[in-house]
Short mmCIF file of N, CA and C in Angstrom, two decimals:
data_model
loop_
_atom_site.label_atom_id
_atom_site.label_comp_id
_atom_site.label_asym_id
_atom_site.label_seq_id
_atom_site.Cartn_x
_atom_site.Cartn_y
_atom_site.Cartn_z
N MET A 1 -4.12 35.66 -8.62
CA MET A 1 -5.06 34.57 -8.46
C MET A 1 -4.95 33.57 -9.61
N ILE A 2 -4.77 34.06 -10.81
CA ILE A 2 -4.68 33.18 -11.97
C ILE A 2 -3.44 32.30 -11.87
N SER A 3 -2.30 32.86 -11.48
CA SER A 3 -1.09 32.06 -11.37
C SER A 3 -1.21 31.02 -10.25
N LEU A 4 -1.93 31.35 -9.18
CA LEU A 4 -2.16 30.40 -8.10
C LEU A 4 -2.98 29.22 -8.60
N GLN A 5 -4.00 29.49 -9.41
CA GLN A 5 -4.80 28.41 -9.98
C GLN A 5 -3.97 27.57 -10.93
N ALA A 6 -3.11 28.21 -11.70
CA ALA A 6 -2.26 27.47 -12.62
C ALA A 6 -1.32 26.55 -11.84
N ASN A 7 -0.78 27.04 -10.73
CA ASN A 7 0.10 26.21 -9.91
C ASN A 7 -0.65 25.04 -9.31
N HIS A 8 -1.88 25.26 -8.86
CA HIS A 8 -2.70 24.18 -8.32
C HIS A 8 -2.98 23.14 -9.41
N ALA A 9 -3.27 23.59 -10.61
CA ALA A 9 -3.52 22.68 -11.72
C ALA A 9 -2.25 21.89 -12.05
N GLU A 10 -1.09 22.54 -12.00
CA GLU A 10 0.16 21.83 -12.25
C GLU A 10 0.41 20.76 -11.21
N VAL A 11 0.13 21.08 -9.95
CA VAL A 11 0.30 20.10 -8.88
C VAL A 11 -0.62 18.90 -9.09
N LEU A 12 -1.88 19.15 -9.44
CA LEU A 12 -2.81 18.05 -9.70
C LEU A 12 -2.32 17.20 -10.87
N ASN A 13 -1.82 17.83 -11.92
CA ASN A 13 -1.30 17.08 -13.06
C ASN A 13 -0.09 16.25 -12.65
N MET A 14 0.78 16.80 -11.81
CA MET A 14 1.94 16.04 -11.35
C MET A 14 1.51 14.83 -10.53
N LYS A 15 0.49 15.01 -9.70
CA LYS A 15 -0.03 13.88 -8.92
C LYS A 15 -0.58 12.79 -9.82
N ARG A 16 -1.32 13.20 -10.83
CA ARG A 16 -1.88 12.23 -11.78
C ARG A 16 -0.77 11.49 -12.52
N ILE A 17 0.26 12.23 -12.91
CA ILE A 17 1.38 11.61 -13.62
C ILE A 17 2.09 10.61 -12.71
N LEU A 18 2.29 10.96 -11.44
CA LEU A 18 2.93 10.05 -10.49
C LEU A 18 2.14 8.76 -10.36
N ILE A 19 0.83 8.87 -10.19
CA ILE A 19 -0.01 7.68 -10.07
C ILE A 19 0.06 6.86 -11.35
N LEU A 20 -0.02 7.51 -12.50
CA LEU A 20 0.05 6.81 -13.77
C LEU A 20 1.37 6.08 -13.92
N LEU A 21 2.48 6.73 -13.57
CA LEU A 21 3.79 6.09 -13.68
C LEU A 21 3.89 4.86 -12.79
N ILE A 22 3.39 4.98 -11.57
CA ILE A 22 3.44 3.84 -10.66
C ILE A 22 2.57 2.70 -11.18
N MET A 23 1.40 3.04 -11.69
CA MET A 23 0.52 2.00 -12.24
C MET A 23 1.16 1.36 -13.47
N LEU A 24 1.77 2.16 -14.33
CA LEU A 24 2.43 1.62 -15.51
C LEU A 24 3.61 0.75 -15.12
N PHE A 25 4.37 1.19 -14.12
CA PHE A 25 5.49 0.39 -13.64
C PHE A 25 5.01 -0.97 -13.14
N SER A 26 3.92 -0.96 -12.40
CA SER A 26 3.37 -2.22 -11.89
C SER A 26 2.90 -3.10 -13.05
N LEU A 27 2.28 -2.48 -14.06
CA LEU A 27 1.83 -3.25 -15.22
C LEU A 27 3.01 -3.80 -16.01
N SER A 28 4.08 -3.03 -16.11
CA SER A 28 5.23 -3.47 -16.89
C SER A 28 5.88 -4.70 -16.28
N ALA A 29 5.66 -4.92 -15.00
CA ALA A 29 6.20 -6.10 -14.35
C ALA A 29 5.40 -7.35 -14.70
N GLY A 30 4.36 -7.21 -15.53
CA GLY A 30 3.58 -8.35 -15.97
C GLY A 30 2.61 -8.86 -14.91
N GLN A 31 2.30 -8.06 -13.94
CA GLN A 31 1.42 -8.47 -12.86
C GLN A 31 -0.03 -8.50 -13.34
N GLU A 32 -0.65 -9.63 -13.23
CA GLU A 32 -2.06 -9.70 -13.56
C GLU A 32 -2.88 -9.15 -12.40
N CYS A 33 -4.12 -8.88 -12.66
CA CYS A 33 -4.98 -8.29 -11.63
C CYS A 33 -5.54 -9.37 -10.72
N MET A 34 -4.66 -9.94 -9.93
CA MET A 34 -5.05 -10.96 -8.98
C MET A 34 -5.54 -10.27 -7.70
N VAL A 35 -6.72 -10.61 -7.27
CA VAL A 35 -7.28 -10.08 -6.02
C VAL A 35 -7.34 -11.22 -5.03
N GLN A 36 -6.82 -10.98 -3.84
CA GLN A 36 -6.84 -12.01 -2.80
C GLN A 36 -7.64 -11.52 -1.61
N GLU A 37 -8.29 -12.44 -0.96
CA GLU A 37 -8.93 -12.18 0.33
C GLU A 37 -8.44 -13.22 1.31
N GLY A 38 -8.14 -12.75 2.50
CA GLY A 38 -7.64 -13.64 3.53
C GLY A 38 -7.25 -12.82 4.74
N TYR A 39 -6.33 -13.34 5.53
CA TYR A 39 -5.96 -12.68 6.76
C TYR A 39 -4.57 -12.06 6.68
N ALA A 40 -4.48 -10.86 7.23
CA ALA A 40 -3.22 -10.14 7.33
C ALA A 40 -2.80 -10.07 8.78
N SER A 41 -1.49 -10.07 8.98
CA SER A 41 -0.92 -9.83 10.30
C SER A 41 0.13 -8.73 10.12
N TRP A 42 0.77 -8.35 11.20
CA TRP A 42 1.77 -7.30 11.09
C TRP A 42 3.01 -7.65 11.89
N TYR A 43 4.12 -7.04 11.49
CA TYR A 43 5.36 -7.22 12.22
C TYR A 43 6.05 -5.87 12.36
N GLY A 44 6.83 -5.73 13.42
CA GLY A 44 7.39 -4.41 13.69
C GLY A 44 8.70 -4.44 14.44
N LYS A 45 8.63 -4.12 15.72
CA LYS A 45 9.79 -3.82 16.54
C LYS A 45 10.90 -4.88 16.43
N ARG A 46 10.55 -6.13 16.52
CA ARG A 46 11.55 -7.20 16.54
C ARG A 46 12.34 -7.27 15.23
N PHE A 47 11.70 -6.86 14.11
CA PHE A 47 12.34 -6.97 12.80
C PHE A 47 12.90 -5.63 12.30
N HIS A 48 12.63 -4.55 13.03
CA HIS A 48 13.05 -3.21 12.61
C HIS A 48 14.57 -3.18 12.40
N GLY A 49 14.98 -2.77 11.20
CA GLY A 49 16.40 -2.67 10.87
C GLY A 49 16.98 -3.92 10.24
N ARG A 50 16.28 -5.04 10.31
CA ARG A 50 16.79 -6.27 9.69
C ARG A 50 16.63 -6.20 8.17
N LYS A 51 17.46 -6.96 7.51
CA LYS A 51 17.45 -6.99 6.05
C LYS A 51 16.22 -7.76 5.55
N THR A 52 15.52 -7.20 4.54
CA THR A 52 14.37 -7.87 3.93
C THR A 52 14.85 -8.64 2.71
N ALA A 53 13.95 -9.39 2.09
CA ALA A 53 14.29 -10.17 0.90
C ALA A 53 14.72 -9.27 -0.26
N SER A 54 14.29 -8.02 -0.25
CA SER A 54 14.68 -7.09 -1.31
C SER A 54 16.08 -6.52 -1.08
N GLY A 55 16.63 -6.75 0.09
CA GLY A 55 17.95 -6.22 0.41
C GLY A 55 17.92 -4.96 1.24
N GLU A 56 16.78 -4.29 1.31
CA GLU A 56 16.69 -3.07 2.10
C GLU A 56 16.39 -3.42 3.56
N ALA A 57 16.70 -2.51 4.44
CA ALA A 57 16.41 -2.70 5.86
C ALA A 57 14.92 -2.50 6.11
N PHE A 58 14.33 -3.38 6.91
CA PHE A 58 12.92 -3.24 7.26
C PHE A 58 12.75 -2.01 8.15
N ASN A 59 11.74 -1.22 7.83
CA ASN A 59 11.43 -0.02 8.61
C ASN A 59 9.96 -0.10 9.00
N LYS A 60 9.70 -0.27 10.29
CA LYS A 60 8.33 -0.42 10.76
C LYS A 60 7.50 0.84 10.56
N HIS A 61 8.15 1.97 10.25
CA HIS A 61 7.44 3.23 10.06
C HIS A 61 7.00 3.46 8.61
N LYS A 62 7.44 2.62 7.70
CA LYS A 62 7.05 2.74 6.29
C LYS A 62 5.89 1.80 5.99
N TYR A 63 5.14 2.10 4.94
CA TYR A 63 4.04 1.24 4.50
C TYR A 63 4.61 0.17 3.58
N THR A 64 5.03 -0.94 4.17
CA THR A 64 5.59 -2.05 3.41
C THR A 64 4.91 -3.35 3.79
N ALA A 65 5.21 -4.40 3.00
CA ALA A 65 4.55 -5.68 3.24
C ALA A 65 5.44 -6.84 2.79
N ALA A 66 5.12 -7.99 3.34
CA ALA A 66 5.73 -9.25 2.92
C ALA A 66 4.63 -10.09 2.28
N SER A 67 4.93 -10.63 1.09
CA SER A 67 3.95 -11.43 0.37
C SER A 67 4.63 -12.64 -0.28
N ARG A 68 3.92 -13.76 -0.29
CA ARG A 68 4.40 -14.94 -1.01
C ARG A 68 4.00 -14.88 -2.47
N ASP A 69 2.88 -14.22 -2.76
CA ASP A 69 2.28 -14.30 -4.09
C ASP A 69 2.56 -13.11 -5.01
N PHE A 70 2.79 -11.94 -4.46
CA PHE A 70 3.05 -10.75 -5.28
C PHE A 70 4.55 -10.50 -5.33
N PRO A 71 5.06 -10.13 -6.50
CA PRO A 71 6.51 -9.92 -6.65
C PRO A 71 7.01 -8.75 -5.80
N ILE A 72 8.25 -8.87 -5.36
CA ILE A 72 8.90 -7.76 -4.69
C ILE A 72 8.92 -6.59 -5.67
N GLY A 73 8.60 -5.41 -5.16
CA GLY A 73 8.55 -4.22 -6.01
C GLY A 73 7.15 -3.84 -6.43
N THR A 74 6.14 -4.61 -6.01
CA THR A 74 4.75 -4.34 -6.37
C THR A 74 4.11 -3.44 -5.32
N TYR A 75 3.37 -2.45 -5.80
CA TYR A 75 2.54 -1.63 -4.91
C TYR A 75 1.18 -2.31 -4.81
N LEU A 76 0.70 -2.49 -3.58
CA LEU A 76 -0.58 -3.17 -3.35
C LEU A 76 -1.54 -2.25 -2.60
N LEU A 77 -2.81 -2.37 -2.93
CA LEU A 77 -3.86 -1.74 -2.13
C LEU A 77 -4.39 -2.81 -1.20
N VAL A 78 -4.33 -2.53 0.10
CA VAL A 78 -4.83 -3.47 1.10
C VAL A 78 -6.01 -2.82 1.79
N LYS A 79 -7.14 -3.53 1.80
CA LYS A 79 -8.36 -3.02 2.42
C LYS A 79 -8.75 -3.94 3.57
N ASN A 80 -8.95 -3.33 4.74
CA ASN A 80 -9.45 -4.06 5.90
C ASN A 80 -10.94 -4.27 5.69
N LEU A 81 -11.36 -5.51 5.51
CA LEU A 81 -12.76 -5.81 5.24
C LEU A 81 -13.65 -5.68 6.47
N GLU A 82 -13.03 -5.55 7.64
CA GLU A 82 -13.79 -5.42 8.88
C GLU A 82 -14.19 -3.98 9.18
N ASN A 83 -13.41 -3.01 8.65
CA ASN A 83 -13.74 -1.60 8.93
C ASN A 83 -13.67 -0.69 7.70
N GLY A 84 -13.28 -1.21 6.55
CA GLY A 84 -13.25 -0.44 5.31
C GLY A 84 -12.02 0.42 5.11
N LYS A 85 -11.09 0.44 6.06
CA LYS A 85 -9.89 1.27 5.92
C LYS A 85 -8.94 0.66 4.91
N GLU A 86 -8.18 1.55 4.21
CA GLU A 86 -7.27 1.11 3.15
C GLU A 86 -5.89 1.72 3.34
N VAL A 87 -4.89 1.02 2.78
CA VAL A 87 -3.52 1.53 2.74
C VAL A 87 -2.84 0.98 1.49
N VAL A 88 -1.94 1.77 0.93
CA VAL A 88 -1.10 1.32 -0.17
C VAL A 88 0.26 0.95 0.42
N VAL A 89 0.71 -0.27 0.10
CA VAL A 89 2.00 -0.74 0.62
C VAL A 89 2.90 -1.17 -0.54
N PHE A 90 4.19 -1.25 -0.25
CA PHE A 90 5.20 -1.68 -1.20
C PHE A 90 5.73 -3.03 -0.74
N VAL A 91 5.69 -4.04 -1.60
CA VAL A 91 6.19 -5.37 -1.25
C VAL A 91 7.71 -5.35 -1.31
N ASN A 92 8.34 -5.56 -0.14
CA ASN A 92 9.79 -5.59 -0.09
C ASN A 92 10.34 -6.83 0.62
N ASP A 93 9.44 -7.77 0.94
CA ASP A 93 9.87 -8.95 1.69
C ASP A 93 8.99 -10.15 1.32
N ARG A 94 9.44 -11.32 1.70
CA ARG A 94 8.70 -12.56 1.50
C ARG A 94 8.07 -12.99 2.82
N GLY A 95 6.91 -13.56 2.73
CA GLY A 95 6.18 -14.00 3.91
C GLY A 95 4.71 -13.95 3.60
N PRO A 96 3.85 -14.12 4.52
CA PRO A 96 4.10 -14.40 5.93
C PRO A 96 4.49 -15.86 6.17
N SER A 97 5.05 -16.11 7.33
CA SER A 97 5.48 -17.47 7.64
C SER A 97 4.30 -18.38 7.99
N LYS A 98 3.22 -17.79 8.47
CA LYS A 98 2.03 -18.60 8.80
C LYS A 98 1.20 -18.80 7.53
N ARG A 99 0.93 -20.03 7.19
CA ARG A 99 0.27 -20.38 5.94
C ARG A 99 -1.15 -19.84 5.81
N LYS A 100 -1.85 -19.64 6.90
CA LYS A 100 -3.24 -19.18 6.81
C LYS A 100 -3.36 -17.68 6.59
N ARG A 101 -2.21 -16.99 6.48
CA ARG A 101 -2.22 -15.55 6.25
C ARG A 101 -1.70 -15.24 4.86
N ILE A 102 -2.25 -14.19 4.25
CA ILE A 102 -1.86 -13.88 2.87
C ILE A 102 -0.85 -12.73 2.79
N ILE A 103 -0.72 -11.94 3.86
CA ILE A 103 0.19 -10.80 3.82
C ILE A 103 0.59 -10.41 5.23
N ASP A 104 1.84 -10.00 5.37
CA ASP A 104 2.33 -9.41 6.61
C ASP A 104 2.58 -7.94 6.34
N LEU A 105 2.11 -7.08 7.20
CA LEU A 105 2.22 -5.63 7.02
C LEU A 105 3.18 -5.03 8.04
N SER A 106 3.78 -3.92 7.67
CA SER A 106 4.59 -3.18 8.64
C SER A 106 3.66 -2.62 9.72
N ARG A 107 4.24 -2.26 10.83
CA ARG A 107 3.45 -1.74 11.95
C ARG A 107 2.65 -0.51 11.53
N SER A 108 3.26 0.41 10.78
CA SER A 108 2.55 1.64 10.40
C SER A 108 1.40 1.35 9.44
N ALA A 109 1.57 0.39 8.53
CA ALA A 109 0.48 0.03 7.63
C ALA A 109 -0.67 -0.61 8.41
N ALA A 110 -0.32 -1.47 9.37
CA ALA A 110 -1.34 -2.10 10.21
C ALA A 110 -2.08 -1.06 11.04
N GLU A 111 -1.34 -0.07 11.51
CA GLU A 111 -1.97 1.00 12.29
C GLU A 111 -2.98 1.76 11.44
N LYS A 112 -2.61 2.07 10.20
CA LYS A 112 -3.53 2.79 9.32
C LYS A 112 -4.79 1.96 9.03
N LEU A 113 -4.64 0.65 8.99
CA LEU A 113 -5.79 -0.23 8.77
C LEU A 113 -6.61 -0.46 10.04
N GLY A 114 -6.12 0.01 11.17
CA GLY A 114 -6.86 -0.16 12.42
C GLY A 114 -6.81 -1.56 12.98
N MET A 115 -5.69 -2.27 12.78
CA MET A 115 -5.62 -3.67 13.22
C MET A 115 -4.48 -3.94 14.21
N LEU A 116 -3.90 -2.90 14.76
CA LEU A 116 -2.78 -3.11 15.68
C LEU A 116 -3.16 -3.93 16.90
N ARG A 117 -4.22 -3.52 17.57
CA ARG A 117 -4.61 -4.18 18.81
C ARG A 117 -5.01 -5.64 18.58
N LYS A 118 -5.79 -5.87 17.54
CA LYS A 118 -6.26 -7.22 17.24
C LYS A 118 -5.14 -8.10 16.70
N GLY A 119 -4.24 -7.50 15.92
CA GLY A 119 -3.09 -8.24 15.40
C GLY A 119 -3.31 -8.91 14.06
N VAL A 120 -4.55 -9.28 13.78
CA VAL A 120 -4.90 -9.97 12.54
C VAL A 120 -6.22 -9.38 12.05
N ALA A 121 -6.36 -9.25 10.74
CA ALA A 121 -7.62 -8.74 10.18
C ALA A 121 -7.89 -9.40 8.83
N LYS A 122 -9.16 -9.54 8.52
CA LYS A 122 -9.57 -10.03 7.19
C LYS A 122 -9.37 -8.88 6.21
N VAL A 123 -8.63 -9.14 5.12
CA VAL A 123 -8.31 -8.09 4.16
C VAL A 123 -8.54 -8.54 2.73
N GLN A 124 -8.59 -7.54 1.86
CA GLN A 124 -8.57 -7.76 0.42
C GLN A 124 -7.30 -7.09 -0.09
N VAL A 125 -6.56 -7.79 -0.95
CA VAL A 125 -5.28 -7.29 -1.46
C VAL A 125 -5.31 -7.35 -2.97
N MET A 126 -4.88 -6.24 -3.61
CA MET A 126 -4.77 -6.23 -5.07
C MET A 126 -3.66 -5.28 -5.50
N PRO A 127 -3.04 -5.53 -6.66
CA PRO A 127 -2.03 -4.60 -7.17
C PRO A 127 -2.65 -3.22 -7.39
N LEU A 128 -1.91 -2.19 -7.08
CA LEU A 128 -2.40 -0.83 -7.25
C LEU A 128 -2.75 -0.56 -8.71
N SER A 129 -2.05 -1.21 -9.62
CA SER A 129 -2.32 -1.00 -11.05
C SER A 129 -3.69 -1.50 -11.46
N CYS A 130 -4.34 -2.29 -10.63
CA CYS A 130 -5.67 -2.83 -10.94
C CYS A 130 -6.80 -2.00 -10.36
N VAL A 131 -6.45 -0.94 -9.63
CA VAL A 131 -7.46 -0.10 -8.99
C VAL A 131 -7.91 0.97 -9.97
N HIS A 132 -9.22 1.07 -10.17
CA HIS A 132 -9.78 2.08 -11.06
C HIS A 132 -10.69 2.98 -10.24
N VAL A 133 -10.40 4.28 -10.28
CA VAL A 133 -11.20 5.25 -9.54
C VAL A 133 -11.68 6.31 -10.51
N GLU A 134 -12.97 6.58 -10.47
CA GLU A 134 -13.52 7.63 -11.31
C GLU A 134 -13.03 8.98 -10.81
N MET A 135 -12.68 9.86 -11.74
CA MET A 135 -12.25 11.20 -11.34
C MET A 135 -13.47 12.01 -10.93
N GLY A 136 -13.25 13.04 -10.20
CA GLY A 136 -14.27 13.86 -9.58
C GLY A 136 -13.75 14.23 -8.22
N SER A 137 -14.53 14.86 -7.39
CA SER A 137 -14.01 15.30 -6.10
C SER A 137 -13.59 14.11 -5.23
N GLU A 138 -14.37 13.04 -5.23
CA GLU A 138 -13.99 11.88 -4.43
C GLU A 138 -12.75 11.20 -5.00
N GLY A 139 -12.66 11.14 -6.33
CA GLY A 139 -11.49 10.55 -6.97
C GLY A 139 -10.23 11.34 -6.69
N GLU A 140 -10.33 12.66 -6.69
CA GLU A 140 -9.18 13.52 -6.38
C GLU A 140 -8.71 13.26 -4.96
N ASP A 141 -9.63 13.20 -4.00
CA ASP A 141 -9.27 12.94 -2.61
C ASP A 141 -8.61 11.57 -2.47
N TYR A 142 -9.17 10.60 -3.17
CA TYR A 142 -8.63 9.23 -3.12
C TYR A 142 -7.21 9.21 -3.67
N HIS A 143 -6.98 9.87 -4.81
CA HIS A 143 -5.65 9.90 -5.40
C HIS A 143 -4.65 10.59 -4.48
N GLU A 144 -5.08 11.65 -3.81
CA GLU A 144 -4.18 12.32 -2.87
C GLU A 144 -3.81 11.38 -1.72
N GLU A 145 -4.75 10.60 -1.24
CA GLU A 145 -4.48 9.63 -0.18
C GLU A 145 -3.51 8.56 -0.67
N VAL A 146 -3.69 8.08 -1.89
CA VAL A 146 -2.80 7.09 -2.48
C VAL A 146 -1.38 7.66 -2.58
N ILE A 147 -1.27 8.89 -3.02
CA ILE A 147 0.04 9.52 -3.13
C ILE A 147 0.71 9.64 -1.77
N ARG A 148 -0.04 10.03 -0.74
CA ARG A 148 0.53 10.10 0.61
C ARG A 148 1.04 8.74 1.05
N ASP A 149 0.27 7.69 0.77
CA ASP A 149 0.69 6.34 1.14
C ASP A 149 1.97 5.94 0.40
N ILE A 150 2.01 6.23 -0.90
CA ILE A 150 3.18 5.87 -1.69
C ILE A 150 4.41 6.60 -1.16
N LEU A 151 4.27 7.86 -0.84
CA LEU A 151 5.39 8.61 -0.29
C LEU A 151 5.86 8.00 1.03
N ASN A 152 4.96 7.38 1.76
CA ASN A 152 5.32 6.75 3.04
C ASN A 152 5.97 5.37 2.83
N THR A 153 6.07 4.90 1.58
CA THR A 153 6.79 3.66 1.32
C THR A 153 8.25 3.93 0.99
N LEU A 154 8.56 5.17 0.68
CA LEU A 154 9.93 5.52 0.23
C LEU A 154 10.88 5.72 1.38
#
């Protein structure tokens, strides 16, 4: 039982280190804590497999985004202001092409935000490095969700 607890503690520490590294990486890029509110849309099937501005192929199954304002390589927390759902995405493309929108999301990110059917949603967007969560049981659950999202960007 003691070794099992030690392993659980090691896993939690590794998760914390992963989040810290990602946040530090985002900070090292000189990204200020700019928070945006506006409209998000999503893109998927038609662009699946096409080359993004970062050079990688677009994958509608990953949590990625296109942004005009955040640098490629930035992890962003996107919150749907209409239903409170959140997702962490990786900026790998430029866009959106429509000026009244602040971010284009991959199909899977839009699905997690609950905006597939509507197509557009009012969102809040901020660099992941600017998110501060108090530790505790809710903080642990939140960090685990963030880690799952980050793994879905890879």
